[in-house]
Coordinates of C-alpha atoms and ligand atoms in Angstrom, one line a residue:
X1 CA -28.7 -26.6 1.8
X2 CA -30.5 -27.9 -1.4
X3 CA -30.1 -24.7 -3.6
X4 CA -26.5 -24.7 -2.6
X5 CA -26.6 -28.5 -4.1
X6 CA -28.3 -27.2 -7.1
X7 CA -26.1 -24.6 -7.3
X8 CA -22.9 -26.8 -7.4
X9 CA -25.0 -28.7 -9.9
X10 CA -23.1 -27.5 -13.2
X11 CA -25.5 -27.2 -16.3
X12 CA -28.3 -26.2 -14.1
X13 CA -26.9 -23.0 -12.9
X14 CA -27.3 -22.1 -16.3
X15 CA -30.8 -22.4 -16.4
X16 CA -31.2 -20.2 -13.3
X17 CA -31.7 -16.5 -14.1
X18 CA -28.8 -14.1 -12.4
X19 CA -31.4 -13.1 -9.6
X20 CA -31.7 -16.8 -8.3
X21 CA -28.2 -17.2 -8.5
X22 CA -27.5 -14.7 -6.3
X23 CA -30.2 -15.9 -3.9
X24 CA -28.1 -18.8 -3.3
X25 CA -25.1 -16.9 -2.3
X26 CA -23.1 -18.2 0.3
X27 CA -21.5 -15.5 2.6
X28 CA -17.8 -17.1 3.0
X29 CA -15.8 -14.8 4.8
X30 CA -16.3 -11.5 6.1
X31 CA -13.2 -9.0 7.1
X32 CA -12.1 -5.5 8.6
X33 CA -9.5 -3.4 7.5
X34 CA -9.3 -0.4 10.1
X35 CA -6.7 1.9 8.7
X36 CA -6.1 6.5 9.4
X37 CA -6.1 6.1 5.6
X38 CA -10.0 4.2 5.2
X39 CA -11.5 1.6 7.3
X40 CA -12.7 -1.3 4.6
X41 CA -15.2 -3.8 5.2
X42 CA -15.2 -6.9 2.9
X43 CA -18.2 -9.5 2.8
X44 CA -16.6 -12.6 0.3
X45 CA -19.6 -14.9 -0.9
X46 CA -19.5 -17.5 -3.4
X47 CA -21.8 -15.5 -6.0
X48 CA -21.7 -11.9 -7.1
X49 CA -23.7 -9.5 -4.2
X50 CA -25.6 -6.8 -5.2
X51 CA -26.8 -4.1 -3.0
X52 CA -27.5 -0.8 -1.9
X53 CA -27.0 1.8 -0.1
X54 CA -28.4 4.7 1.9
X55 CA -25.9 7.5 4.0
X56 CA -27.4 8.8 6.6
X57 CA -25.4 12.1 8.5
X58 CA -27.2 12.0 11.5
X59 CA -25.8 10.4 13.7
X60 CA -23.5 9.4 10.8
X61 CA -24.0 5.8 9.8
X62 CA -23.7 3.4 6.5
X63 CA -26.8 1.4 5.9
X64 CA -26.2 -1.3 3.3
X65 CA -28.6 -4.0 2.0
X66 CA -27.6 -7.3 0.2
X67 CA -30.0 -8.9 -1.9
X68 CA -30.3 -12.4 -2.0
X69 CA -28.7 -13.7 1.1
X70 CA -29.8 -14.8 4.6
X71 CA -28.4 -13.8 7.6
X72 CA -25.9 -16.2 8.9
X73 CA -23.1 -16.9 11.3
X74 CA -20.1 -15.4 9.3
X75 CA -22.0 -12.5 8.5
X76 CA -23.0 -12.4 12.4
X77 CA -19.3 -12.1 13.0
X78 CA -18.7 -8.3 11.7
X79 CA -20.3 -7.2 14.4
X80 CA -17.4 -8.6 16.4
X81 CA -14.7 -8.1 14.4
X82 CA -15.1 -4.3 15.0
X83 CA -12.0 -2.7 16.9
X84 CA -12.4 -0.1 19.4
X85 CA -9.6 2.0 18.0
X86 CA -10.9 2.0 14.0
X87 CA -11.1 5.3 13.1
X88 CA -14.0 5.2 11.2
X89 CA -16.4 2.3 12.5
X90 CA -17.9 2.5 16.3
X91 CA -20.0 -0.5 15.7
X92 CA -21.9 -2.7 13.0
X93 CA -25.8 -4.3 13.2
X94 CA -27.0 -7.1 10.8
X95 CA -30.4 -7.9 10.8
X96 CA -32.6 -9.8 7.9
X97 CA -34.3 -6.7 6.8
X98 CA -36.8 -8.8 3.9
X99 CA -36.6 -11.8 3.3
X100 CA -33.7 -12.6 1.5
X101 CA -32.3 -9.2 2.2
X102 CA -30.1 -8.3 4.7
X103 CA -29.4 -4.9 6.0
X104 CA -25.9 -3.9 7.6
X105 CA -25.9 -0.6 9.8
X106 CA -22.4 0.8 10.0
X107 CA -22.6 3.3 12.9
X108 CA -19.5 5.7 12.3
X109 CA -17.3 7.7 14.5
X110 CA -17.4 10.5 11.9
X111 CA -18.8 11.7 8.7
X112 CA -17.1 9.2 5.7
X113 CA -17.5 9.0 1.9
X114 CA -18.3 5.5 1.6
X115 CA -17.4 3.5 -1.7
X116 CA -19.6 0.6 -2.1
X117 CA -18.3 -1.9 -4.9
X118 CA -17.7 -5.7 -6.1
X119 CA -14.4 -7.6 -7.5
X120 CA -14.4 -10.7 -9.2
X121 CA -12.4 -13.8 -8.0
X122 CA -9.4 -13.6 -7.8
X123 CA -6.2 -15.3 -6.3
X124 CA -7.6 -16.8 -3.5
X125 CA -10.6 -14.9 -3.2
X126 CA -13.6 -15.5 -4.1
X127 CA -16.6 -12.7 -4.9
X128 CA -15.8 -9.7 -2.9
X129 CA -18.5 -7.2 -1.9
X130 CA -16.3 -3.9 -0.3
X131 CA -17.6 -0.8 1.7
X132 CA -15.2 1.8 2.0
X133 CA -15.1 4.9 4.4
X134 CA -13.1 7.2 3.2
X135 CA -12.3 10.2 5.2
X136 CA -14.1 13.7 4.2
X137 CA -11.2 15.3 4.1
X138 CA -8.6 13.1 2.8
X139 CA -5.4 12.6 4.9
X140 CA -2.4 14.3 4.4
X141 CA 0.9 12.8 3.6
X142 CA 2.9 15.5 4.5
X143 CA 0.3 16.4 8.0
X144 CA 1.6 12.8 8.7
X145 CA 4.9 13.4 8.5
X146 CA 4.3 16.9 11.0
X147 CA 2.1 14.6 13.4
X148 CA 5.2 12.2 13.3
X149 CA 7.5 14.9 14.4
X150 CA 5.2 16.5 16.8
X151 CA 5.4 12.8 18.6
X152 CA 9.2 12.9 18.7
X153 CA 10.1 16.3 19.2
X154 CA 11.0 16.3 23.1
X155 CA 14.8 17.6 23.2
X156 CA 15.4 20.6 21.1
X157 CA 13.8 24.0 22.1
X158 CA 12.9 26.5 20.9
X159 CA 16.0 27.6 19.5
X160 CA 17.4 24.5 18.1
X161 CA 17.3 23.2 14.3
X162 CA 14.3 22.3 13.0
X163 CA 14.9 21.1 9.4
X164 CA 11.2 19.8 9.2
X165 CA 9.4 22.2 10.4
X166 CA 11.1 24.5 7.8
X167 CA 10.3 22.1 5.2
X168 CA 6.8 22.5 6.2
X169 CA 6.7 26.1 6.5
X170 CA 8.3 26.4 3.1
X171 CA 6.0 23.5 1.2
X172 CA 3.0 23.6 2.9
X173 CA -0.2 23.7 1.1
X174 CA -3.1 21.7 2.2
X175 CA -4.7 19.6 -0.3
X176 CA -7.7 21.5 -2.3
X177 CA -8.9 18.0 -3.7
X178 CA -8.0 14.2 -3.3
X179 CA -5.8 14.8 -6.6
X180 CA -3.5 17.4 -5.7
X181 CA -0.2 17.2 -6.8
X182 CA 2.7 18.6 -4.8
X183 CA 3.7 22.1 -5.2
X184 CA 6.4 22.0 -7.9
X185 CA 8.4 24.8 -6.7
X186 CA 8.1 26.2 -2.9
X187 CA 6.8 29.9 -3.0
X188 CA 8.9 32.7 -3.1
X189 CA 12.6 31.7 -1.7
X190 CA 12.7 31.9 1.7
X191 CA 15.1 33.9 3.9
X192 CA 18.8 32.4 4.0
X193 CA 18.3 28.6 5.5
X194 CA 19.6 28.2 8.8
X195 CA 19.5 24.2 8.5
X196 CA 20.3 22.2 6.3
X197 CA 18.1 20.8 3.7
X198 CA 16.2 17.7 4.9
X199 CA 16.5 14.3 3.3
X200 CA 13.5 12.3 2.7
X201 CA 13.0 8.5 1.9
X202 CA 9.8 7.1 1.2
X203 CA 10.0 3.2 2.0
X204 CA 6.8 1.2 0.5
X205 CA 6.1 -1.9 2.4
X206 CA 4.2 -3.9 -0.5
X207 CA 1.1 -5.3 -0.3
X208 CA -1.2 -4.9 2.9
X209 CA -5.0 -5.4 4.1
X210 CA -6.5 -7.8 1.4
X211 CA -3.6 -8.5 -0.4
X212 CA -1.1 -10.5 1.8
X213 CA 1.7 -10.7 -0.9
X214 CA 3.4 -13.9 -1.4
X215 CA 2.7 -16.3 1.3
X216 CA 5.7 -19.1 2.0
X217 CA 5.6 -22.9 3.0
X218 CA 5.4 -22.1 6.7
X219 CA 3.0 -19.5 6.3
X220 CA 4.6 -16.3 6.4
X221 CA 2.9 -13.2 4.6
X222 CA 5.5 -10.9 2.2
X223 CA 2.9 -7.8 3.7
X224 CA 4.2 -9.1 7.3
X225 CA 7.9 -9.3 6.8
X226 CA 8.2 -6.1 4.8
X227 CA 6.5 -3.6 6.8
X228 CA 9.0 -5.2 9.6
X229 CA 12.0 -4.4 7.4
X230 CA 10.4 -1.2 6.7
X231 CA 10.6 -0.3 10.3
X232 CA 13.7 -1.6 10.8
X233 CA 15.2 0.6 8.0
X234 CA 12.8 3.9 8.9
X235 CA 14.8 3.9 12.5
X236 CA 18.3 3.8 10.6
X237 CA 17.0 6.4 8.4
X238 CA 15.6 9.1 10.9
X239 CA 19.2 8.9 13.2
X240 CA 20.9 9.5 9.9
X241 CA 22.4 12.4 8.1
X242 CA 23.8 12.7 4.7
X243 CA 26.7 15.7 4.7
X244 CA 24.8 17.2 7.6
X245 CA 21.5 16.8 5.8
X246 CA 19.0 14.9 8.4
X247 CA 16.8 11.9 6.9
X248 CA 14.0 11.1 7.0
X249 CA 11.8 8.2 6.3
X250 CA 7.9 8.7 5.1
X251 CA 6.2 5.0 4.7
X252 CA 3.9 4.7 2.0
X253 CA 2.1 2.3 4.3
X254 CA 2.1 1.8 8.2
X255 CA -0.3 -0.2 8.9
X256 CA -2.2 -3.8 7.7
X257 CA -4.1 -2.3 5.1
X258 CA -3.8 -2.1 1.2
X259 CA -2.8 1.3 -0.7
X260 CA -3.1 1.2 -4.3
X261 CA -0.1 1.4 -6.6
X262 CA -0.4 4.6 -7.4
X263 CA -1.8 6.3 -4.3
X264 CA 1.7 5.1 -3.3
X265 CA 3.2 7.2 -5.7
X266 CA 1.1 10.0 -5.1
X267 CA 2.2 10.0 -1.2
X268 CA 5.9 9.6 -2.0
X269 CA 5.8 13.0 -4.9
X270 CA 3.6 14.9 -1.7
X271 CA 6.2 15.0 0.6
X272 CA 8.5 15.2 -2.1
X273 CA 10.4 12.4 -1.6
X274 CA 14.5 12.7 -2.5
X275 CA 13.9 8.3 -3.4
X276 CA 11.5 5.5 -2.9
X277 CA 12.3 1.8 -2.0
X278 CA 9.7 -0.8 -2.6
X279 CA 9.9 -3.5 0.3
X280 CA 8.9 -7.0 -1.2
X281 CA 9.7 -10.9 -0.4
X282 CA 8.6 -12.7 -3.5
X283 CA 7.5 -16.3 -4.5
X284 CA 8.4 -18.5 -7.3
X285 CA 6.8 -21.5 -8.3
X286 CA 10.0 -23.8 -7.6
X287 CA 10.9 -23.6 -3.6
X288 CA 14.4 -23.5 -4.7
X289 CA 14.7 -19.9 -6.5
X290 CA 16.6 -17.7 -4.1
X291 CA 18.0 -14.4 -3.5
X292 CA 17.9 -10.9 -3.9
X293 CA 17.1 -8.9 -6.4
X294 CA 16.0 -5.3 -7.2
X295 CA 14.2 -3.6 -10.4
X296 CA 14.1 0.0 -11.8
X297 CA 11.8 1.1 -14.3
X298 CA 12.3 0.6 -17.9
X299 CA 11.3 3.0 -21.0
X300 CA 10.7 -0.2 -23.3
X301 CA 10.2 -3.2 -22.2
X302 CA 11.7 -5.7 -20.2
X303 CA 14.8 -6.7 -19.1
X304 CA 14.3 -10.5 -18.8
X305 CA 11.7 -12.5 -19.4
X306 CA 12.0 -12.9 -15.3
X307 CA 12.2 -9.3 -15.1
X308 CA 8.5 -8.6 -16.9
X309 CA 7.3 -12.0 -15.4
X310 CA 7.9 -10.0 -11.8
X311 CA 5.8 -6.8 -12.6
X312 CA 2.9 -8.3 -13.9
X313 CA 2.7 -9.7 -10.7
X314 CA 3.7 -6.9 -8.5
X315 CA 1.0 -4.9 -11.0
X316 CA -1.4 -7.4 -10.3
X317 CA -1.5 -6.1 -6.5
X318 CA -4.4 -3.4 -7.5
X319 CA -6.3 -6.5 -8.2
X320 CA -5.6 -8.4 -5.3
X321 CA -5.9 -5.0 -2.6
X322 CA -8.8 -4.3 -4.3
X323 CA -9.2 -1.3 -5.9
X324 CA -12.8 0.4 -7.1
X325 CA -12.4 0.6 -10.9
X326 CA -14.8 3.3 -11.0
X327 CA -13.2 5.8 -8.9
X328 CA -12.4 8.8 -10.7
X329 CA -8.9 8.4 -8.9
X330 CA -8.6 5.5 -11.7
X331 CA -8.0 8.1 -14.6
X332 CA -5.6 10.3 -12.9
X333 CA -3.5 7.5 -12.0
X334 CA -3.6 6.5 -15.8
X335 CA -2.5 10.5 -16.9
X336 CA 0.1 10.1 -14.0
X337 CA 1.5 7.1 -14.8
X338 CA 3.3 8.1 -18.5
X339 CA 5.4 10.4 -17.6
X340 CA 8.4 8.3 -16.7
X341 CA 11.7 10.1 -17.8
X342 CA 15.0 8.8 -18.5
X343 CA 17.0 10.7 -16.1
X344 CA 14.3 8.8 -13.0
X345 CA 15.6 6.0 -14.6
X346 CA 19.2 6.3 -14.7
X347 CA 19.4 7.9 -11.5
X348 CA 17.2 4.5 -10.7
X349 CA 19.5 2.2 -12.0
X350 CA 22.3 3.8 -9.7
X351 CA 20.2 3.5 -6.6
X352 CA 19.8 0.2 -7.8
X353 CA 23.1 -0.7 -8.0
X354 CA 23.8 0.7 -4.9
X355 CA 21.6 -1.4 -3.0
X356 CA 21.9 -4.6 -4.8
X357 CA 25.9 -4.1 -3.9
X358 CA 25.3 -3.8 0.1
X359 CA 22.6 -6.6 -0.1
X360 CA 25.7 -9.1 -1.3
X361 CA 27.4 -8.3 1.7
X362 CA 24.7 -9.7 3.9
X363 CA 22.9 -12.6 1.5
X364 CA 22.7 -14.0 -1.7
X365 CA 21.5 -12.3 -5.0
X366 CA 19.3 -13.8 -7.3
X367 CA 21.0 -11.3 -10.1
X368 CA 23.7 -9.6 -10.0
X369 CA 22.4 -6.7 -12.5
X370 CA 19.7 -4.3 -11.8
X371 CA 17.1 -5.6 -13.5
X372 CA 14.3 -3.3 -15.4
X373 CA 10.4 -3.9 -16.2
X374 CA 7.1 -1.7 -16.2
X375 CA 6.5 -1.8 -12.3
X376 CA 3.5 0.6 -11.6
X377 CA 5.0 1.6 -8.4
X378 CA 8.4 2.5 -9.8
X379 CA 6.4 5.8 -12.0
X380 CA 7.1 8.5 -9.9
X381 CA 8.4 10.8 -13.0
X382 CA 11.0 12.9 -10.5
X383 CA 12.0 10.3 -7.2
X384 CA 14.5 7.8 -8.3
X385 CA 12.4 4.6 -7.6
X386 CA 13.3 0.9 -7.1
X387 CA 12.1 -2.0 -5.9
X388 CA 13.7 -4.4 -3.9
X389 CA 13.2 -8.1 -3.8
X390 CA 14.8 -9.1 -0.2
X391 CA 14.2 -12.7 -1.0
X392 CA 11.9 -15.6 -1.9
X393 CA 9.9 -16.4 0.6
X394 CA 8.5 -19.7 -1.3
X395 CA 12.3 -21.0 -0.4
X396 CA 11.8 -22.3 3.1
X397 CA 15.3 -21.4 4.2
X398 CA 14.9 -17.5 3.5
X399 CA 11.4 -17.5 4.7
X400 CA 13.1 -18.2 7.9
X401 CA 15.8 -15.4 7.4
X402 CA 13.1 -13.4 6.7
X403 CA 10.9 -14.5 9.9
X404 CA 14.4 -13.8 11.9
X405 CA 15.4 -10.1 13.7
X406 CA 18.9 -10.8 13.1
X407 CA 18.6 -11.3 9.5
X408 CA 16.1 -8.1 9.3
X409 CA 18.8 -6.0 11.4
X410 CA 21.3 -6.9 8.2
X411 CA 18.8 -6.3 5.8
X412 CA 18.4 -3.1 7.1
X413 CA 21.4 -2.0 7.9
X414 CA 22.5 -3.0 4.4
X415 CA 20.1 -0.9 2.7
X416 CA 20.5 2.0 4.9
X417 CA 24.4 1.6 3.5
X418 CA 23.3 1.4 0.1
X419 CA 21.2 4.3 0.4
X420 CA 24.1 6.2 2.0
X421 CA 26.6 5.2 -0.7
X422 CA 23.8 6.5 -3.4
X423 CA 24.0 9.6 -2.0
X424 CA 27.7 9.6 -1.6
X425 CA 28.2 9.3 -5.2
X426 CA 25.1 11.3 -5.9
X427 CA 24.7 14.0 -3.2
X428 CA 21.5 15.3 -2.6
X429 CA 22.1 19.4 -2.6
X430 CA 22.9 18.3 -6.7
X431 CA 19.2 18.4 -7.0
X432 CA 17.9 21.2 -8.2
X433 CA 15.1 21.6 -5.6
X434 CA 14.5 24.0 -2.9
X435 CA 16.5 24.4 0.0
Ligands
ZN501 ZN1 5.5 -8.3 -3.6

């Protein structure tokens, strides 16, 4: 490989003109992300990729060509990596098109609005080239939450209770476009309510697909361990009630694949979620930091230096996931994202303390205090939002209790308590929001 040589080579690389530098790119990884949400393809090379592509509708494939690279064995292995049950992808074909050009054929299983872009290095990634199908019609959080219920409902009858299906009948309104906001209000008020209202909790496992979160001595990923406490916690949630209300859990992410910050948000404010716990198992750069700890929101800065320290990196997820800059979902994130309001944040800060309470019973905190900071997923304007630290998984002795059921069960069951002794203090029906 002697223009990988040259490449290596320092000053020369300078002398090369951006064309031949991508010549001698190096495909370095490739990966699959199949997901209901989008199915993401993502080539990592050693120098930027550029490319192009062509959609064809019938039958409905993705045709992308790389300039500058040569087929080779990683590249080879997309065609492989394809599973049978993506949603989106029924196969992938690589063939060297031109010399020096290689042309990827994703066959689909459906129409999809592909989004083709690059991200720089970052973390431990190198140059990332990523195709994104999208569906046509994008999915709905709240047709998630009826498709849950339409799996569980056995039981019941026709005549029994049916707190979510009245939810839907009464909120229902399919999406006109990909940035719909929920309904503020439910239409006109509905006859008297024969159940009560229903209760829900959006849980966010951090991180996912790209972006494995922190990763700790032995190898454990943060986006592992969460969405396994997240499960945990959506059981306890859906067998409980709060005054009679049922609960309900809606996960921002079930799956191993990355959501953006804010799309997270935007899910949680469509099924018009009553709170929203953040599920994350952070590093530090000394194995010894331990403990709990959980954040709210603040209005001006910081609460610590720790505190701000935290949500840059928790921010920096967008970066990591990988996110297309370009999308026009970019801006309306931005608008969305200001409109914090004091009473999120002290209702927040109770939640908070709730939580952080409970959690003492069953391991150590890192802080005693609800701590505050500019977390991008804490901006839902009307859910009380927190986000919860469960440990450090760059200590080795919690990356085992993380790794370990037992220690999960009282995780879970801890904040299932906290959650229930928020609402004690802070009873749901106080809400001025329908029925
Ligand atoms: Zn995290």
């Amino acid at each position: 490989m002697k223009r990988r040589g040259l490449l290596q080579g320092g000053t020369l690389v300078l002398l090369l003109g951006a064309a031949q530098i991508a010549r001698g790119a190096t495909i370095v990884a490739v990966r699959i992300w199949p997901a209901p949400d989008y199915s993401r393809v993502t080539i990592e090379s050693d120098a930027q990729l550029s490319s192009r592509q062509i959609v064809v509708t019938s039958p409905p494939r993705l045709a992308v060509d790389i300039d500058g690279i040569d087929l080779n064995p990683a590249l080879r292995e997309l065609v492989a990596k394809v599973q049978a049950d993506d949603p989106y992808i029924a196969g992938i074909r690589v063939g060297q098109f031109a010399p020096g050009v290689v042309r990827l054929v994703i066959d689909l299983k459906q129409q999809a609005l592909p989004q083709v872009f690059t991200l720089a290095p970052i973390a431990a990634y190198q140059h990332r080239l990523v195709l994104d199908l999208h569906p046509m019609q994008p999915a709905d959080p709240l047709e998630q939450l009826i498709a849950q219920r339409m799996r569980e409902s056995t039981g019941g009858g026709p005549g029994a209770p049916d707190p979510l299906g009245e939810l839907i009948a009464r909120q229902y309104d399919p999406p006109r476009s990909r940035h719909d906001l929920p309904p503020a209000v439910a239409g006109p008020a509905a006859p008297a309510a024969k159940t009560d209202r229903l209760i829900i909790i959006a849980l966010d496992p951090g991180h996912g697909g790209e972006d494995p979160g922190a990763i700790g001595p032995g190898g454990t990923r943060e986006k592992d361990v969460v969405l396994q406490v997240a499960h945990r916690l959506r059981d306890r949630i859906n067998a409980a009630s709060i005054n009679g209300n049922p609960m309900r859990a809606f996960l921002t992410r079930d799956g191993d694949f990355f959501v953006p910050l804010h799309v997270r948000v935007q899910k949680a404010r469509r099924v018009q979620a009553d709170l929203f716990v953040s599920l994350h198992a952070d590093a530090f750069i000394t194995p010894t930091a331990r403990g709990a700890s959980v954040f709210a929101l603040s209005h001006s800065g910081a609460s610590s230096s720790a505190a701000r320290w935290m949500a840059d990196k928790e921010n920096r997820a967008d970066l990591v996931g990988g996110v297309n800059v370009k999308s026009q979902d970019q801006h309306v994130a931005h608008a969305l994202l200001d409109m914090s309001t004091t009473a999120q944040i002290n209702d927040s800060m109770r939640l908070g303390g709730a939580l952080l309470g409970e959690i003492g019973n069953v391991g150590r905190l890192h802080k005693r205090q609800v701590e505050q900071a500019g977390f991008a997923v804490l901006k839902a304007p009307d859910i009380p939002s927190v986000l919860v630290e469960t440990a450090f998984i760059s200590n080795p002795e919690e990356e085992a209790k993380l790794r370990s059921d037992e220690y999960q069960e009282q995780l879970a069951d801890a904040l299932m308590r906290g959650i229930s002794r928020y609402f004690a203090a802070n009873p749901p029906l106080a809400r001025n929001r329908p029925v």
